[in-house]
Short mmCIF file of C-alpha atoms in Angstrom, two decimals:
data_model
loop_
_atom_site.label_atom_id
_atom_site.label_comp_id
_atom_site.label_asym_id
_atom_site.label_seq_id
_atom_site.Cartn_x
_atom_site.Cartn_y
_atom_site.Cartn_z
CA MET A 1 135.94 98.24 84.59
CA LEU A 2 135.11 101.92 84.14
CA ASP A 3 131.41 101.09 83.68
CA LYS A 4 131.41 99.11 86.92
CA VAL A 5 132.98 102.01 88.78
CA LYS A 6 130.41 104.41 87.36
CA SER A 7 127.58 102.05 88.28
CA LEU A 8 128.88 101.64 91.82
CA THR A 9 129.35 105.39 92.21
CA LYS A 10 125.79 106.00 91.04
CA ALA A 11 124.42 103.37 93.43
CA LEU A 12 126.31 104.82 96.39
CA LYS A 13 125.04 108.28 95.51
CA VAL A 14 121.43 107.06 95.48
CA ILE A 15 121.86 105.13 98.73
CA SER A 16 123.16 108.21 100.51
CA ALA A 17 120.60 110.62 99.02
CA PRO A 18 117.53 111.66 101.04
CA LYS A 19 114.48 109.56 100.22
CA ILE A 20 111.47 111.21 98.56
CA PHE A 21 108.06 109.72 99.26
CA CYS A 22 104.92 110.56 97.29
CA ILE A 23 102.24 109.98 99.94
CA SER A 24 99.32 111.12 97.80
CA VAL A 25 96.30 108.83 97.85
CA GLN A 26 95.92 106.59 94.80
CA ARG A 27 94.24 108.17 91.74
CA THR A 28 95.78 111.58 92.43
CA GLY A 29 98.59 111.50 89.87
CA THR A 30 101.06 109.30 91.77
CA THR A 31 102.28 107.56 88.60
CA SER A 32 102.75 110.93 86.94
CA VAL A 33 104.85 112.06 89.91
CA GLY A 34 107.03 109.01 89.43
CA GLN A 35 107.40 109.79 85.73
CA PHE A 36 108.28 113.40 86.56
CA PHE A 37 111.19 112.29 88.70
CA LYS A 38 112.29 109.67 86.15
CA ASP A 39 112.35 112.37 83.48
CA HIS A 40 114.65 114.41 85.71
CA ASN A 41 117.15 111.59 86.31
CA PHE A 42 116.03 110.27 89.68
CA GLN A 43 115.93 106.58 90.55
CA VAL A 44 112.23 105.84 91.01
CA ALA A 45 110.51 102.82 92.56
CA THR A 46 107.12 102.50 90.88
CA TRP A 47 104.12 100.37 91.81
CA GLY A 48 105.66 97.52 89.83
CA VAL A 49 108.81 97.58 91.95
CA SER A 50 106.68 97.64 95.09
CA ARG A 51 104.62 94.70 93.92
CA LYS A 52 107.71 92.69 92.97
CA ASN A 53 109.09 93.18 96.47
CA SER A 54 105.75 92.66 98.27
CA TRP A 55 106.28 95.99 100.03
CA THR A 56 102.57 96.60 100.56
CA VAL A 57 102.01 93.12 101.94
CA ASN A 58 104.93 93.63 104.31
CA TRP A 59 103.52 97.01 105.34
CA PHE A 60 100.16 95.35 105.99
CA LYS A 61 101.89 92.73 108.16
CA GLY A 62 103.79 95.46 110.04
CA ASP A 63 107.15 94.14 108.82
CA TYR A 64 108.59 97.54 107.92
CA GLU A 65 112.24 96.57 108.14
CA ARG A 66 111.78 93.96 105.43
CA ILE A 67 110.83 96.89 103.19
CA PHE A 68 113.63 99.19 104.29
CA GLN A 69 116.34 96.52 104.05
CA SER A 70 115.36 95.34 100.57
CA ARG A 71 117.80 95.98 97.75
CA ASP A 72 115.31 97.94 95.64
CA PHE A 73 114.46 100.23 98.52
CA LYS A 74 118.12 101.06 99.04
CA LEU A 75 118.81 101.56 95.32
CA ASN A 76 115.94 103.96 94.67
CA GLN A 77 115.45 107.50 95.87
CA VAL A 78 111.84 108.28 94.92
CA PHE A 79 108.84 106.16 95.89
CA GLU A 80 105.25 106.49 94.61
CA ASP A 81 101.93 104.70 95.02
CA ASP A 82 101.49 102.03 97.71
CA PRO A 83 102.43 101.35 100.44
CA TRP A 84 103.59 104.94 100.92
CA PHE A 85 100.07 106.42 100.92
CA CYS A 86 98.62 103.70 103.15
CA LEU A 87 96.95 105.08 106.28
CA ASP A 88 99.53 106.83 108.48
CA PHE A 89 102.65 105.07 107.18
CA TYR A 90 103.99 108.55 106.44
CA LYS A 91 104.57 108.98 110.19
CA VAL A 92 106.84 105.94 110.26
CA LEU A 93 108.73 107.20 107.20
CA PHE A 94 109.04 110.68 108.67
CA HIS A 95 110.81 109.44 111.80
CA ARG A 96 112.68 106.49 110.27
CA PHE A 97 114.25 108.73 107.58
CA PRO A 98 114.80 112.15 109.18
CA LYS A 99 116.26 113.70 106.00
CA SER A 100 113.43 112.49 103.77
CA LYS A 101 111.03 114.72 101.86
CA PHE A 102 107.37 114.18 101.04
CA VAL A 103 105.04 115.03 98.18
CA LEU A 104 101.29 115.36 98.70
CA ILE A 105 99.14 115.91 95.62
CA GLU A 106 95.45 116.66 96.11
CA ARG A 107 92.57 116.92 93.68
CA ASP A 108 88.87 117.68 93.76
CA ALA A 109 87.27 114.98 95.93
CA ASP A 110 84.47 114.22 93.47
CA LYS A 111 86.90 113.85 90.59
CA TRP A 112 89.03 111.60 92.80
CA PHE A 113 86.07 109.37 93.62
CA ASP A 114 85.01 109.21 89.96
CA SER A 115 88.51 108.02 89.09
CA MET A 116 88.38 105.39 91.83
CA VAL A 117 85.11 104.02 90.44
CA ARG A 118 86.42 103.95 86.86
CA HIS A 119 89.67 102.22 87.73
CA SER A 120 88.22 98.75 88.36
CA THR A 121 84.86 99.28 86.67
CA GLY A 122 82.78 99.67 89.80
CA LYS A 123 84.76 97.35 92.07
CA THR A 124 87.20 98.08 94.87
CA LEU A 125 90.80 98.53 93.74
CA GLY A 126 93.43 95.85 94.30
CA ASN A 127 93.36 93.40 97.18
CA THR A 128 89.99 93.62 98.90
CA HIS A 129 91.23 93.03 102.45
CA LEU A 130 93.80 95.78 102.05
CA HIS A 131 91.32 98.16 100.45
CA ALA A 132 88.74 97.50 103.14
CA SER A 133 91.34 98.23 105.82
CA ILE A 134 92.36 101.54 104.27
CA TYR A 135 88.86 102.75 103.44
CA GLY A 136 86.94 101.66 106.53
CA ARG A 137 85.02 98.72 105.06
CA LEU A 138 86.38 95.87 107.18
CA LYS A 139 83.01 94.92 108.67
CA GLU A 140 81.56 94.57 105.19
CA PHE A 141 84.60 92.55 104.11
CA ASN A 142 84.43 90.26 107.14
CA ASP A 143 80.69 89.79 106.87
CA SER A 144 81.16 88.70 103.26
CA LYS A 145 83.21 85.69 104.43
CA PHE A 146 85.79 85.91 101.64
CA GLU A 147 88.38 83.19 101.42
CA ASN A 148 91.12 83.60 104.00
CA LYS A 149 93.84 82.93 101.42
CA ASN A 150 93.38 86.45 100.08
CA ARG A 151 94.15 88.10 103.41
CA TYR A 152 97.58 89.72 103.77
CA SER A 153 98.40 88.93 100.16
CA SER A 154 99.00 90.77 96.90
CA ILE A 155 96.16 88.98 95.12
CA ILE A 156 94.06 91.50 93.18
CA ASP A 157 90.51 90.30 93.67
CA ASN A 158 88.33 93.48 93.48
CA ARG A 159 85.52 91.82 95.44
CA LEU A 160 83.51 94.68 96.88
CA THR A 161 81.30 97.05 94.93
CA LEU A 162 82.34 100.69 94.57
CA ASP A 163 79.60 102.91 93.20
CA GLU A 164 77.65 106.13 93.67
CA SER A 165 76.23 104.97 96.99
CA HIS A 166 79.74 105.17 98.47
CA ARG A 167 80.58 108.69 97.29
CA SER A 168 80.00 110.65 100.52
CA PHE A 169 81.70 108.00 102.66
CA TYR A 170 84.84 107.84 100.51
CA LYS A 171 85.04 111.60 100.08
CA GLU A 172 85.00 112.05 103.85
CA ILE A 173 87.82 109.53 104.29
CA TYR A 174 89.82 111.14 101.49
CA GLU A 175 89.41 114.69 102.79
CA ASN A 176 90.09 113.76 106.42
CA ARG A 177 93.21 111.83 105.48
CA ASN A 178 94.67 114.74 103.54
CA ARG A 179 93.79 117.09 106.39
CA GLU A 180 95.55 114.84 108.91
CA VAL A 181 98.69 114.68 106.76
CA LYS A 182 98.83 118.47 106.61
CA PHE A 183 98.19 118.81 110.36
CA PHE A 184 101.05 116.40 111.08
CA PHE A 185 103.58 118.21 108.94
CA GLU A 186 102.49 121.62 110.15
CA GLU A 187 103.25 120.40 113.66
CA PHE A 188 106.45 118.43 113.11
CA GLY A 189 108.15 119.43 109.84
CA ASN A 190 106.43 121.73 107.39
CA ASP A 191 109.70 122.20 105.49
CA ARG A 192 109.76 118.50 104.64
CA ILE A 193 106.64 118.39 102.49
CA ILE A 194 105.32 120.05 99.36
CA ASN A 195 101.55 120.14 98.93
CA LEU A 196 100.28 120.63 95.37
CA ASN A 197 97.00 120.46 93.49
CA LEU A 198 96.65 118.09 90.56
CA GLU A 199 94.71 120.73 88.61
CA ASP A 200 97.47 123.34 89.02
CA LYS A 201 99.04 123.86 85.59
CA ASP A 202 102.31 124.95 87.23
CA LYS A 203 102.59 122.00 89.60
CA TRP A 204 105.62 120.42 87.90
CA GLN A 205 107.57 123.66 87.91
CA LYS A 206 106.72 124.13 91.60
CA LEU A 207 107.79 120.57 92.34
CA GLY A 208 111.11 121.07 90.60
CA SER A 209 111.68 124.35 92.43
CA TYR A 210 111.07 122.65 95.77
CA PHE A 211 113.75 120.08 94.96
CA ASN A 212 116.12 122.72 93.59
CA PHE A 213 116.09 121.99 89.88
CA GLN A 214 114.54 123.76 86.94
CA VAL A 215 111.68 122.29 84.97
CA ASP A 216 110.93 123.38 81.42
CA LYS A 217 107.84 125.59 81.29
CA ASP A 218 106.24 123.28 78.70
CA TYR A 219 106.94 120.06 80.62
CA ASN A 220 104.00 117.83 81.43
CA ALA A 221 103.63 114.34 82.87
CA HIS A 222 100.18 112.81 82.69
CA ILE A 223 99.95 109.06 83.05
CA ARG A 224 96.63 107.40 83.78
#
């Protein structure tokens, strides 16, 4: 009985706590951010939780309330990876959850692109329709006449090439997206976001300080 009371108390505490969204683009340490919060006793919804709940598919369909009303969304406080970094979903989150906080991690654009290319060995990451929508390659996707069954789905099909010829194009999208995020928060709520650099050796201590807890000086989270 005591364990049930403790479990219920913990769940109610998480439900009432302000949400924390890592809106950093993929391949910028999002998984490490999730591990950081796990290591400091936060309830974290990882990519696996998102995939189980089809959150990204529901985002893609515009069915946001199906995400927000799901049990796992309510029972977690920290959210990393997709769909939170997708396009301008951060604007919806900002207004839908007025007490929420945001984490934006940046890294050198060339290193980011190199990581993107390595991830799926020269192919686009994840579902191709989704990737093409986020990274401005819909015409190429549509011209390729891929099977319709892979649209608005979680199927990982990696169908488009991602190589050196795309570097400048992707870097521009990456840099402009980060710039737009910072412009938005500067205008509407600069106190609700922390912007860090992946290469900053003190980033975890700064992140802890922002959320009002101390992080050991030797702490590190690095998950590929």
